[in-house]
Amino acid sequence: MPVLAELAARGEVGRAAVIPPGMPPGSDVGNMSIFGYDPARYHTGRAPIEAAALGLRLPPDRVAYRCNLVTVGDDGTMIDFAGGHPSSEDARKVIEALDDELGGDELSFHPGVEYRHIVVAPAEWAEADCTPPHDLTDKPVVWPTGAAAPRLREVMEASRPIVSRFGLAANQVWLWGQGFQPEMPSFSARYGLDAALNSAVDLVRGLGVLTGIEVVEVEGMTAGYDTDYAAQRECALDALADGAELFVIHVEATDEAGHAGDVDEKIRALEAWDRDILADLVHGLDRLGPWRLLLLPDHATPIALKTHTAEPVPYLLVDSARNGPGGTYSERAVAGATPVVGHSLMARLVGRDPSV
Ligand SMILES: [Zn+2]
């Protein structure tokens, strides 16, 4: 990654604790930190962030649940937390049938992407401890516990005959990740800048909606290995030329490779970042004027573990007008650095402390 190496040599590298102690190491928490908001204060659950990405605004008396289409075996084993990855069109029909037959004044089902959907329920339904279905793969399902658990279990069991009618691998829903809509001050009020982003991931897009960061569509952008890196880069440069004062580029491919345990895909994704984003991004930024750049992952997804972990991540901060101490951007090179608080980096990037 020659461009990254050159940037690191004239910037500042270190370690950032983007996942606060005790919080789940997910993209919702990690990106909230990167956007400059303390997750310990603002994070209420992942479902309301995904709900925002679908355009749902939750009144205070409503809670959002993440609603996976899953496959549970007759023996009660979680066979597939992604329900065989149905297409969004196939899944939409299932979610609409669930809304027709189980929905009403209390409960509503909202179609999302592939196996990932949203249920909105009365506030009291929030009182439950739910297990994420991806933590149950090949294990016996663990039903929710807590005051609202019987209602949740009732919905999940009632979904079985309905979902099963559609002939997909999925045979029921799984409810988890609940939360109320977080009260996040807008990014422009907090940091005094107009910001925009591109990402194919609901959680990142939802954070944009909740903070007033404009979500820009990019043709060819996907949440997989095949995203059009150059198109995401050009989108950022166009937006910055057009008046945006900060732009967030988010690419999911490295995380996917981590989950798949596929080291070759991970290397390909990282090299694509260098070749297809950073190289011409730097040239384009130089043409626009002085700039700063912050580069970091929203969490680690080690190949060896195939899942997210909470340890601090390497960050790179570059100022086009001022050389930093220089260093090497790698996990090994920064292993000895004292971690900085993840959500404090935005203030350093934009050169001012948050005002709200
Ligand atoms: Zn992931």
mmCIF file of C-alpha atoms and ligand atoms in Angstrom:
data_model
loop_
_atom_site.group_PDB
_atom_site.id
_atom_site.type_symbol
_atom_site.label_atom_id
_atom_site.label_comp_id
_atom_site.label_asym_id
_atom_site.label_seq_id
_atom_site.Cartn_x
_atom_site.Cartn_y
_atom_site.Cartn_z
ATOM 1 C CA MET A 1 0.000 0.000 0.000
ATOM 2 C CA PRO A 2 2.494 2.634 -1.203
ATOM 3 C CA VAL A 3 0.189 5.664 -0.961
ATOM 4 C CA LEU A 4 -0.812 4.781 2.589
ATOM 5 C CA ALA A 5 2.847 4.287 3.508
ATOM 6 C CA GLU A 6 3.728 7.703 2.088
ATOM 7 C CA LEU A 7 0.842 9.381 3.968
ATOM 8 C CA ALA A 8 1.826 7.640 7.214
ATOM 9 C CA ALA A 9 5.419 8.773 6.789
ATOM 10 C CA ARG A 10 4.326 12.431 6.868
ATOM 11 C CA GLY A 11 1.319 12.148 9.194
ATOM 12 C CA GLU A 12 0.563 10.835 12.656
ATOM 13 C CA VAL A 13 -0.234 7.212 13.425
ATOM 14 C CA GLY A 14 -1.583 5.840 16.666
ATOM 15 C CA ARG A 15 -4.259 3.653 18.204
ATOM 16 C CA ALA A 16 -7.874 4.696 18.737
ATOM 17 C CA ALA A 17 -10.331 3.078 21.157
ATOM 18 C CA VAL A 18 -13.412 3.335 18.937
ATOM 19 C CA ILE A 19 -15.348 0.746 20.981
ATOM 20 C CA PRO A 20 -15.865 2.049 24.546
ATOM 21 C CA PRO A 21 -15.333 -0.512 27.333
ATOM 22 C CA GLY A 22 -18.228 -2.940 27.691
ATOM 23 C CA MET A 23 -19.928 -1.948 24.424
ATOM 24 C CA PRO A 24 -20.495 -4.377 21.543
ATOM 25 C CA PRO A 25 -17.823 -4.108 18.805
ATOM 26 C CA GLY A 26 -20.146 -3.308 15.911
ATOM 27 C CA SER A 27 -20.179 -0.844 13.039
ATOM 28 C CA ASP A 28 -22.909 1.149 14.812
ATOM 29 C CA VAL A 29 -20.692 1.814 17.840
ATOM 30 C CA GLY A 30 -17.429 2.188 15.906
ATOM 31 C CA ASN A 31 -18.793 4.624 13.329
ATOM 32 C CA MET A 32 -20.567 6.666 15.998
ATOM 33 C CA SER A 33 -17.127 7.172 17.561
ATOM 34 C CA ILE A 34 -15.560 8.039 14.216
ATOM 35 C CA PHE A 35 -18.307 10.611 13.538
ATOM 36 C CA GLY A 36 -17.301 12.264 16.833
ATOM 37 C CA TYR A 37 -20.127 11.148 19.135
ATOM 38 C CA ASP A 38 -19.446 9.198 22.343
ATOM 39 C CA PRO A 39 -21.311 5.873 21.971
ATOM 40 C CA ALA A 40 -21.499 5.536 25.753
ATOM 41 C CA ARG A 41 -23.715 8.643 25.675
ATOM 42 C CA TYR A 42 -25.595 8.391 22.380
ATOM 43 C CA HIS A 43 -25.883 4.701 21.464
ATOM 44 C CA THR A 44 -29.267 3.167 22.303
ATOM 45 C CA GLY A 45 -29.125 0.008 20.156
ATOM 46 C CA ARG A 46 -28.478 -0.835 16.516
ATOM 47 C CA ALA A 47 -32.063 -1.227 15.364
ATOM 48 C CA PRO A 48 -33.034 2.470 15.638
ATOM 49 C CA ILE A 49 -29.981 3.383 13.523
ATOM 50 C CA GLU A 50 -31.005 0.890 10.839
ATOM 51 C CA ALA A 51 -34.589 2.135 11.125
ATOM 52 C CA ALA A 52 -33.338 5.664 10.392
ATOM 53 C CA ALA A 53 -31.614 4.338 7.264
ATOM 54 C CA LEU A 54 -35.031 3.062 6.103
ATOM 55 C CA GLY A 55 -36.471 6.532 6.695
ATOM 56 C CA LEU A 56 -38.355 5.561 9.876
ATOM 57 C CA ARG A 57 -38.655 8.224 12.570
ATOM 58 C CA LEU A 58 -39.550 6.724 15.939
ATOM 59 C CA PRO A 59 -41.804 8.615 18.350
ATOM 60 C CA PRO A 60 -40.673 8.376 22.011
ATOM 61 C CA ASP A 61 -43.302 5.719 22.819
ATOM 62 C CA ARG A 62 -41.960 3.298 20.198
ATOM 63 C CA VAL A 63 -38.989 0.955 20.177
ATOM 64 C CA ALA A 64 -37.330 -0.502 17.071
ATOM 65 C CA TYR A 65 -36.191 -4.117 16.886
ATOM 66 C CA ARG A 66 -33.920 -5.613 14.283
ATOM 67 C CA CYS A 67 -35.909 -8.402 12.607
ATOM 68 C CA ASN A 68 -33.741 -11.037 10.897
ATOM 69 C CA LEU A 69 -35.177 -13.662 8.592
ATOM 70 C CA VAL A 70 -33.433 -16.756 10.011
ATOM 71 C CA THR A 71 -33.421 -20.528 9.583
ATOM 72 C CA VAL A 72 -34.023 -22.506 12.776
ATOM 73 C CA GLY A 73 -33.942 -26.329 12.596
ATOM 74 C CA ASP A 74 -36.728 -28.563 13.933
ATOM 75 C CA ASP A 75 -34.403 -29.385 16.838
ATOM 76 C CA GLY A 76 -34.171 -25.662 17.740
ATOM 77 C CA THR A 77 -30.693 -25.071 16.292
ATOM 78 C CA MET A 78 -29.901 -21.704 14.669
ATOM 79 C CA ILE A 79 -28.859 -23.002 11.243
ATOM 80 C CA ASP A 80 -28.514 -19.651 9.467
ATOM 81 C CA PHE A 81 -28.799 -16.188 11.028
ATOM 82 C CA ALA A 82 -29.135 -14.800 7.468
ATOM 83 C CA GLY A 83 -31.968 -17.136 6.386
ATOM 84 C CA GLY A 84 -30.089 -18.240 3.268
ATOM 85 C CA HIS A 85 -29.566 -14.609 2.154
ATOM 86 C CA PRO A 86 -32.938 -14.053 0.425
ATOM 87 C CA SER A 87 -33.086 -11.328 -2.206
ATOM 88 C CA SER A 88 -34.549 -8.041 -0.982
ATOM 89 C CA GLU A 89 -37.536 -8.550 -3.332
ATOM 90 C CA ASP A 90 -38.306 -12.038 -1.986
ATOM 91 C CA ALA A 91 -37.857 -10.849 1.588
ATOM 92 C CA ARG A 92 -40.148 -7.861 1.065
ATOM 93 C CA LYS A 93 -43.080 -10.190 0.252
ATOM 94 C CA VAL A 94 -42.472 -12.126 3.485
ATOM 95 C CA ILE A 95 -42.225 -8.981 5.604
ATOM 96 C CA GLU A 96 -45.406 -7.576 4.029
ATOM 97 C CA ALA A 97 -47.251 -10.823 4.818
ATOM 98 C CA LEU A 98 -46.010 -10.669 8.414
ATOM 99 C CA ASP A 99 -47.216 -7.082 8.681
ATOM 100 C CA ASP A 100 -50.630 -8.070 7.284
ATOM 101 C CA GLU A 101 -51.090 -11.034 9.593
ATOM 102 C CA LEU A 102 -49.233 -10.087 12.793
ATOM 103 C CA GLY A 103 -49.021 -6.303 12.511
ATOM 104 C CA GLY A 104 -51.561 -3.772 13.691
ATOM 105 C CA ASP A 105 -51.795 -0.816 16.022
ATOM 106 C CA GLU A 106 -49.123 -2.248 18.305
ATOM 107 C CA LEU A 107 -46.663 -3.845 15.948
ATOM 108 C CA SER A 108 -45.408 -3.019 12.448
ATOM 109 C CA PHE A 109 -42.951 -4.809 10.128
ATOM 110 C CA HIS A 110 -40.745 -2.771 7.759
ATOM 111 C CA PRO A 111 -38.801 -4.338 4.887
ATOM 112 C CA GLY A 112 -35.081 -3.616 4.641
ATOM 113 C CA VAL A 113 -32.263 -5.323 2.764
ATOM 114 C CA GLU A 114 -31.968 -9.122 2.206
ATOM 115 C CA TYR A 115 -32.428 -10.777 5.630
ATOM 116 C CA ARG A 116 -32.255 -7.520 7.621
ATOM 117 C CA HIS A 117 -35.586 -5.883 8.522
ATOM 118 C CA ILE A 118 -37.155 -3.762 11.252
ATOM 119 C CA VAL A 119 -40.065 -4.228 13.653
ATOM 120 C CA VAL A 120 -41.490 -1.246 15.532
ATOM 121 C CA ALA A 121 -43.259 -1.996 18.834
ATOM 122 C CA PRO A 122 -44.624 -0.161 21.893
ATOM 123 C CA ALA A 123 -42.004 1.199 24.317
ATOM 124 C CA GLU A 124 -42.732 -1.465 26.962
ATOM 125 C CA TRP A 125 -41.518 -4.134 24.548
ATOM 126 C CA ALA A 126 -37.975 -2.839 25.031
ATOM 127 C CA GLU A 127 -37.693 -4.655 28.359
ATOM 128 C CA ALA A 128 -35.835 -7.726 27.169
ATOM 129 C CA ASP A 129 -32.371 -9.240 26.799
ATOM 130 C CA CYS A 130 -32.014 -10.644 23.299
ATOM 131 C CA THR A 131 -29.227 -12.702 21.765
ATOM 132 C CA PRO A 132 -27.934 -11.653 18.322
ATOM 133 C CA PRO A 133 -28.661 -14.537 15.946
ATOM 134 C CA HIS A 134 -25.113 -14.505 14.508
ATOM 135 C CA ASP A 135 -23.869 -15.431 17.990
ATOM 136 C CA LEU A 136 -26.069 -18.553 17.923
ATOM 137 C CA THR A 137 -24.861 -20.164 14.677
ATOM 138 C CA ASP A 138 -25.007 -23.990 14.989
ATOM 139 C CA LYS A 139 -26.133 -23.657 18.609
ATOM 140 C CA PRO A 140 -29.532 -24.108 20.290
ATOM 141 C CA VAL A 141 -31.497 -20.854 20.098
ATOM 142 C CA VAL A 142 -31.560 -18.736 23.251
ATOM 143 C CA TRP A 143 -34.964 -17.086 23.678
ATOM 144 C CA PRO A 144 -35.173 -13.542 25.043
ATOM 145 C CA THR A 145 -35.455 -13.019 28.784
ATOM 146 C CA GLY A 146 -37.039 -10.136 30.720
ATOM 147 C CA ALA A 147 -40.476 -8.589 31.085
ATOM 148 C CA ALA A 148 -41.235 -8.343 27.348
ATOM 149 C CA ALA A 149 -39.772 -11.754 26.492
ATOM 150 C CA PRO A 150 -43.114 -13.597 26.225
ATOM 151 C CA ARG A 151 -44.421 -11.072 23.652
ATOM 152 C CA LEU A 152 -41.250 -11.341 21.578
ATOM 153 C CA ARG A 153 -41.256 -15.137 21.654
ATOM 154 C CA GLU A 154 -44.923 -15.147 20.673
ATOM 155 C CA VAL A 155 -44.148 -13.045 17.577
ATOM 156 C CA MET A 156 -41.173 -15.191 16.597
ATOM 157 C CA GLU A 157 -43.179 -18.414 16.943
ATOM 158 C CA ALA A 158 -46.209 -16.960 15.180
ATOM 159 C CA SER A 159 -43.946 -15.987 12.269
ATOM 160 C CA ARG A 160 -43.009 -19.619 11.503
ATOM 161 C CA PRO A 161 -46.069 -20.737 9.532
ATOM 162 C CA ILE A 162 -46.142 -17.421 7.660
ATOM 163 C CA VAL A 163 -42.442 -17.309 6.686
ATOM 164 C CA SER A 164 -42.462 -21.035 5.824
ATOM 165 C CA ARG A 165 -45.154 -20.492 3.167
ATOM 166 C CA PHE A 166 -42.718 -18.662 0.902
ATOM 167 C CA GLY A 167 -40.427 -21.592 0.110
ATOM 168 C CA LEU A 168 -37.239 -19.727 1.130
ATOM 169 C CA ALA A 169 -34.462 -21.115 3.326
ATOM 170 C CA ALA A 170 -35.663 -18.748 6.091
ATOM 171 C CA ASN A 171 -38.440 -20.144 8.296
ATOM 172 C CA GLN A 172 -39.013 -17.524 11.008
ATOM 173 C CA VAL A 173 -37.991 -14.074 12.259
ATOM 174 C CA TRP A 174 -35.545 -13.313 15.069
ATOM 175 C CA LEU A 175 -35.954 -10.081 17.051
ATOM 176 C CA TRP A 176 -32.939 -8.417 18.700
ATOM 177 C CA GLY A 177 -30.829 -5.223 18.871
ATOM 178 C CA GLN A 178 -33.702 -3.051 20.148
ATOM 179 C CA GLY A 179 -33.498 0.614 21.054
ATOM 180 C CA PHE A 180 -35.227 3.979 21.119
ATOM 181 C CA GLN A 181 -34.319 6.662 18.616
ATOM 182 C CA PRO A 182 -31.083 8.281 19.853
ATOM 183 C CA GLU A 183 -31.052 12.039 20.449
ATOM 184 C CA MET A 184 -27.974 13.063 18.478
ATOM 185 C CA PRO A 185 -27.207 16.747 17.811
ATOM 186 C CA SER A 186 -26.636 17.388 14.121
ATOM 187 C CA PHE A 187 -23.083 17.194 12.851
ATOM 188 C CA SER A 188 -23.230 20.750 11.519
ATOM 189 C CA ALA A 189 -24.403 22.103 14.899
ATOM 190 C CA ARG A 190 -21.782 20.062 16.727
ATOM 191 C CA TYR A 191 -18.745 20.682 14.520
ATOM 192 C CA GLY A 192 -19.811 23.658 12.383
ATOM 193 C CA LEU A 193 -19.247 21.867 9.075
ATOM 194 C CA ASP A 194 -21.488 20.540 6.322
ATOM 195 C CA ALA A 195 -20.681 16.860 5.908
ATOM 196 C CA ALA A 196 -21.654 14.082 3.524
ATOM 197 C CA LEU A 197 -20.900 10.374 3.257
ATOM 198 C CA ASN A 198 -21.132 7.372 1.008
ATOM 199 C CA SER A 199 -21.657 3.819 2.276
ATOM 200 C CA ALA A 200 -23.713 0.810 1.236
ATOM 201 C CA VAL A 201 -24.163 -0.240 4.876
ATOM 202 C CA ASP A 202 -27.447 0.580 6.630
ATOM 203 C CA LEU A 203 -25.825 1.342 9.979
ATOM 204 C CA VAL A 204 -23.509 3.966 8.497
ATOM 205 C CA ARG A 205 -26.277 5.475 6.371
ATOM 206 C CA GLY A 206 -28.588 5.547 9.413
ATOM 207 C CA LEU A 207 -25.984 7.446 11.431
ATOM 208 C CA GLY A 208 -25.895 9.941 8.583
ATOM 209 C CA VAL A 209 -29.667 10.382 8.744
ATOM 210 C CA LEU A 210 -29.612 10.784 12.540
ATOM 211 C CA THR A 211 -26.814 13.408 12.472
ATOM 212 C CA GLY A 212 -27.813 15.316 9.337
ATOM 213 C CA ILE A 213 -24.778 14.089 7.389
ATOM 214 C CA GLU A 214 -25.958 13.881 3.789
ATOM 215 C CA VAL A 215 -26.040 10.315 2.439
ATOM 216 C CA VAL A 216 -24.919 10.373 -1.212
ATOM 217 C CA GLU A 217 -25.848 7.555 -3.596
ATOM 218 C CA VAL A 218 -23.129 6.067 -5.794
ATOM 219 C CA GLU A 219 -23.794 3.832 -8.773
ATOM 220 C CA GLY A 220 -21.797 0.625 -8.398
ATOM 221 C CA MET A 221 -21.327 1.014 -4.637
ATOM 222 C CA THR A 222 -22.027 -2.271 -2.808
ATOM 223 C CA ALA A 223 -21.428 -3.727 0.652
ATOM 224 C CA GLY A 224 -19.367 -6.536 -0.935
ATOM 225 C CA TYR A 225 -15.968 -7.111 -2.523
ATOM 226 C CA ASP A 226 -17.201 -5.693 -5.832
ATOM 227 C CA THR A 227 -17.909 -2.132 -4.734
ATOM 228 C CA ASP A 228 -16.727 0.498 -7.224
ATOM 229 C CA TYR A 229 -13.898 2.037 -5.189
ATOM 230 C CA ALA A 230 -13.099 4.675 -7.806
ATOM 231 C CA ALA A 231 -16.752 5.745 -7.964
ATOM 232 C CA GLN A 232 -16.857 6.168 -4.173
ATOM 233 C CA ARG A 233 -13.660 8.283 -4.398
ATOM 234 C CA GLU A 234 -14.976 10.464 -7.236
ATOM 235 C CA CYS A 235 -18.252 10.961 -5.356
ATOM 236 C CA ALA A 236 -16.284 12.297 -2.376
ATOM 237 C CA LEU A 237 -14.167 14.644 -4.499
ATOM 238 C CA ASP A 238 -17.249 15.899 -6.363
ATOM 239 C CA ALA A 239 -19.064 16.607 -3.099
ATOM 240 C CA LEU A 240 -16.056 18.432 -1.643
ATOM 241 C CA ALA A 241 -15.691 20.504 -4.823
ATOM 242 C CA ASP A 242 -19.397 21.220 -4.548
ATOM 243 C CA GLY A 243 -19.291 22.682 -1.031
ATOM 244 C CA ALA A 244 -19.197 19.763 1.406
ATOM 245 C CA GLU A 245 -16.584 20.531 4.060
ATOM 246 C CA LEU A 246 -16.093 16.969 5.245
ATOM 247 C CA PHE A 247 -16.681 13.666 3.501
ATOM 248 C CA VAL A 248 -16.782 10.120 4.889
ATOM 249 C CA ILE A 249 -15.977 7.223 2.542
ATOM 250 C CA HIS A 250 -16.952 3.853 4.016
ATOM 251 C CA VAL A 251 -16.073 0.539 2.345
ATOM 252 C CA GLU A 252 -17.291 -2.753 3.802
ATOM 253 C CA ALA A 253 -15.159 -5.205 1.789
ATOM 254 C CA THR A 254 -12.374 -5.618 4.357
ATOM 255 C CA ASP A 255 -14.922 -6.517 7.050
ATOM 256 C CA GLU A 256 -16.596 -9.060 4.743
ATOM 257 C CA ALA A 257 -13.214 -10.675 4.074
ATOM 258 C CA GLY A 258 -12.610 -10.843 7.825
ATOM 259 C CA HIS A 259 -15.948 -12.584 8.417
ATOM 260 C CA ALA A 260 -15.200 -15.020 5.584
ATOM 261 C CA GLY A 261 -11.716 -15.719 6.970
ATOM 262 C CA ASP A 262 -10.411 -14.946 3.481
ATOM 263 C CA VAL A 263 -6.955 -13.399 3.685
ATOM 264 C CA ASP A 264 -6.612 -13.047 -0.111
ATOM 265 C CA GLU A 265 -9.820 -11.005 -0.378
ATOM 266 C CA LYS A 266 -8.721 -8.862 2.563
ATOM 267 C CA ILE A 267 -5.414 -8.060 0.871
ATOM 268 C CA ARG A 268 -7.220 -7.338 -2.405
ATOM 269 C CA ALA A 269 -9.613 -4.957 -0.610
ATOM 270 C CA LEU A 270 -6.786 -3.120 1.151
ATOM 271 C CA GLU A 271 -4.795 -2.782 -2.068
ATOM 272 C CA ALA A 272 -7.900 -1.479 -3.823
ATOM 273 C CA TRP A 273 -8.209 1.184 -1.111
ATOM 274 C CA ASP A 274 -4.658 2.302 -1.823
ATOM 275 C CA ARG A 275 -4.783 2.142 -5.618
ATOM 276 C CA ASP A 276 -8.390 3.133 -6.358
ATOM 277 C CA ILE A 277 -9.206 5.509 -3.495
ATOM 278 C CA LEU A 278 -6.170 7.026 -1.786
ATOM 279 C CA ALA A 279 -3.917 7.673 -4.807
ATOM 280 C CA ASP A 280 -6.285 9.885 -6.779
ATOM 281 C CA LEU A 281 -8.013 11.147 -3.632
ATOM 282 C CA VAL A 282 -4.776 12.820 -2.548
ATOM 283 C CA HIS A 283 -4.270 14.343 -6.011
ATOM 284 C CA GLY A 284 -7.857 15.583 -6.052
ATOM 285 C CA LEU A 285 -7.621 17.027 -2.535
ATOM 286 C CA ASP A 286 -4.395 18.841 -3.425
ATOM 287 C CA ARG A 287 -6.257 20.539 -6.268
ATOM 288 C CA LEU A 288 -9.041 21.654 -3.883
ATOM 289 C CA GLY A 289 -6.773 23.313 -1.324
ATOM 290 C CA PRO A 290 -5.370 22.471 2.117
ATOM 291 C CA TRP A 291 -6.916 19.344 3.616
ATOM 292 C CA ARG A 292 -6.812 16.934 6.513
ATOM 293 C CA LEU A 293 -7.495 13.219 6.318
ATOM 294 C CA LEU A 294 -8.378 10.687 9.022
ATOM 295 C CA LEU A 295 -8.217 7.014 8.089
ATOM 296 C CA LEU A 296 -9.206 4.124 10.361
ATOM 297 C CA PRO A 297 -11.425 1.034 10.544
ATOM 298 C CA ASP A 298 -14.609 1.126 12.642
ATOM 299 C CA HIS A 299 -13.537 -2.070 14.446
ATOM 300 C CA ALA A 300 -11.247 -5.047 13.915
ATOM 301 C CA THR A 301 -12.481 -8.230 12.191
ATOM 302 C CA PRO A 302 -9.500 -10.569 12.515
ATOM 303 C CA ILE A 303 -9.242 -13.294 9.850
ATOM 304 C CA ALA A 304 -8.406 -15.832 12.561
ATOM 305 C CA LEU A 305 -11.622 -15.124 14.512
ATOM 306 C CA LYS A 306 -14.033 -14.241 11.646
ATOM 307 C CA THR A 307 -15.892 -11.857 13.936
ATOM 308 C CA HIS A 308 -15.566 -8.348 15.358
ATOM 309 C CA THR A 309 -13.278 -7.593 18.285
ATOM 310 C CA ALA A 310 -13.122 -4.552 20.561
ATOM 311 C CA GLU A 311 -9.391 -3.784 20.715
ATOM 312 C CA PRO A 312 -8.212 -0.299 19.659
ATOM 313 C CA VAL A 313 -7.618 0.167 15.922
ATOM 314 C CA PRO A 314 -4.748 1.944 14.129
ATOM 315 C CA TYR A 315 -5.534 5.453 12.918
ATOM 316 C CA LEU A 316 -3.777 7.816 10.537
ATOM 317 C CA LEU A 317 -4.174 11.599 10.664
ATOM 318 C CA VAL A 318 -2.600 13.681 7.883
ATOM 319 C CA ASP A 319 -2.493 17.471 7.492
ATOM 320 C CA SER A 320 -1.519 18.634 4.006
ATOM 321 C CA ALA A 321 -0.025 21.850 5.398
ATOM 322 C CA ARG A 322 1.953 20.452 8.314
ATOM 323 C CA ASN A 323 4.104 17.344 8.623
ATOM 324 C CA GLY A 324 3.477 15.117 11.637
ATOM 325 C CA PRO A 325 5.970 12.905 13.439
ATOM 326 C CA GLY A 326 5.570 10.208 10.759
ATOM 327 C CA GLY A 327 5.239 6.486 11.272
ATOM 328 C CA THR A 328 4.029 3.208 9.841
ATOM 329 C CA TYR A 329 0.318 2.436 9.561
ATOM 330 C CA SER A 330 -0.111 -1.134 10.768
ATOM 331 C CA GLU A 331 -1.467 -2.951 13.799
ATOM 332 C CA ARG A 332 2.019 -4.151 14.669
ATOM 333 C CA ALA A 333 3.626 -0.716 14.348
ATOM 334 C CA VAL A 334 1.163 0.937 16.752
ATOM 335 C CA ALA A 335 0.752 -1.993 19.166
ATOM 336 C CA GLY A 336 2.675 -0.143 21.878
ATOM 337 C CA ALA A 337 0.886 3.209 21.505
ATOM 338 C CA THR A 338 -1.434 4.385 24.289
ATOM 339 C CA PRO A 339 -4.942 4.399 22.765
ATOM 340 C CA VAL A 340 -6.691 7.742 22.299
ATOM 341 C CA VAL A 341 -10.455 8.021 22.865
ATOM 342 C CA GLY A 342 -12.060 7.204 19.499
ATOM 343 C CA HIS A 343 -14.686 9.963 19.466
ATOM 344 C CA SER A 344 -12.033 12.624 20.238
ATOM 345 C CA LEU A 345 -10.396 12.237 16.808
ATOM 346 C CA MET A 346 -13.117 14.165 14.940
ATOM 347 C CA ALA A 347 -12.251 17.338 16.886
ATOM 348 C CA ARG A 348 -8.622 16.926 15.824
ATOM 349 C CA LEU A 349 -9.625 16.292 12.210
ATOM 350 C CA VAL A 350 -11.837 19.385 11.938
ATOM 351 C CA GLY A 351 -9.681 21.518 14.249
ATOM 352 C CA ARG A 352 -12.361 22.476 16.755
ATOM 353 C CA ASP A 353 -14.060 21.003 19.812
ATOM 354 C CA PRO A 354 -17.710 19.969 19.579
ATOM 355 C CA SER A 355 -20.024 22.837 20.529
ATOM 356 C CA VAL A 356 -23.103 20.737 21.408
HETATM 357 ZN ZN ZN B 1 -18.760 -7.074 10.246
#
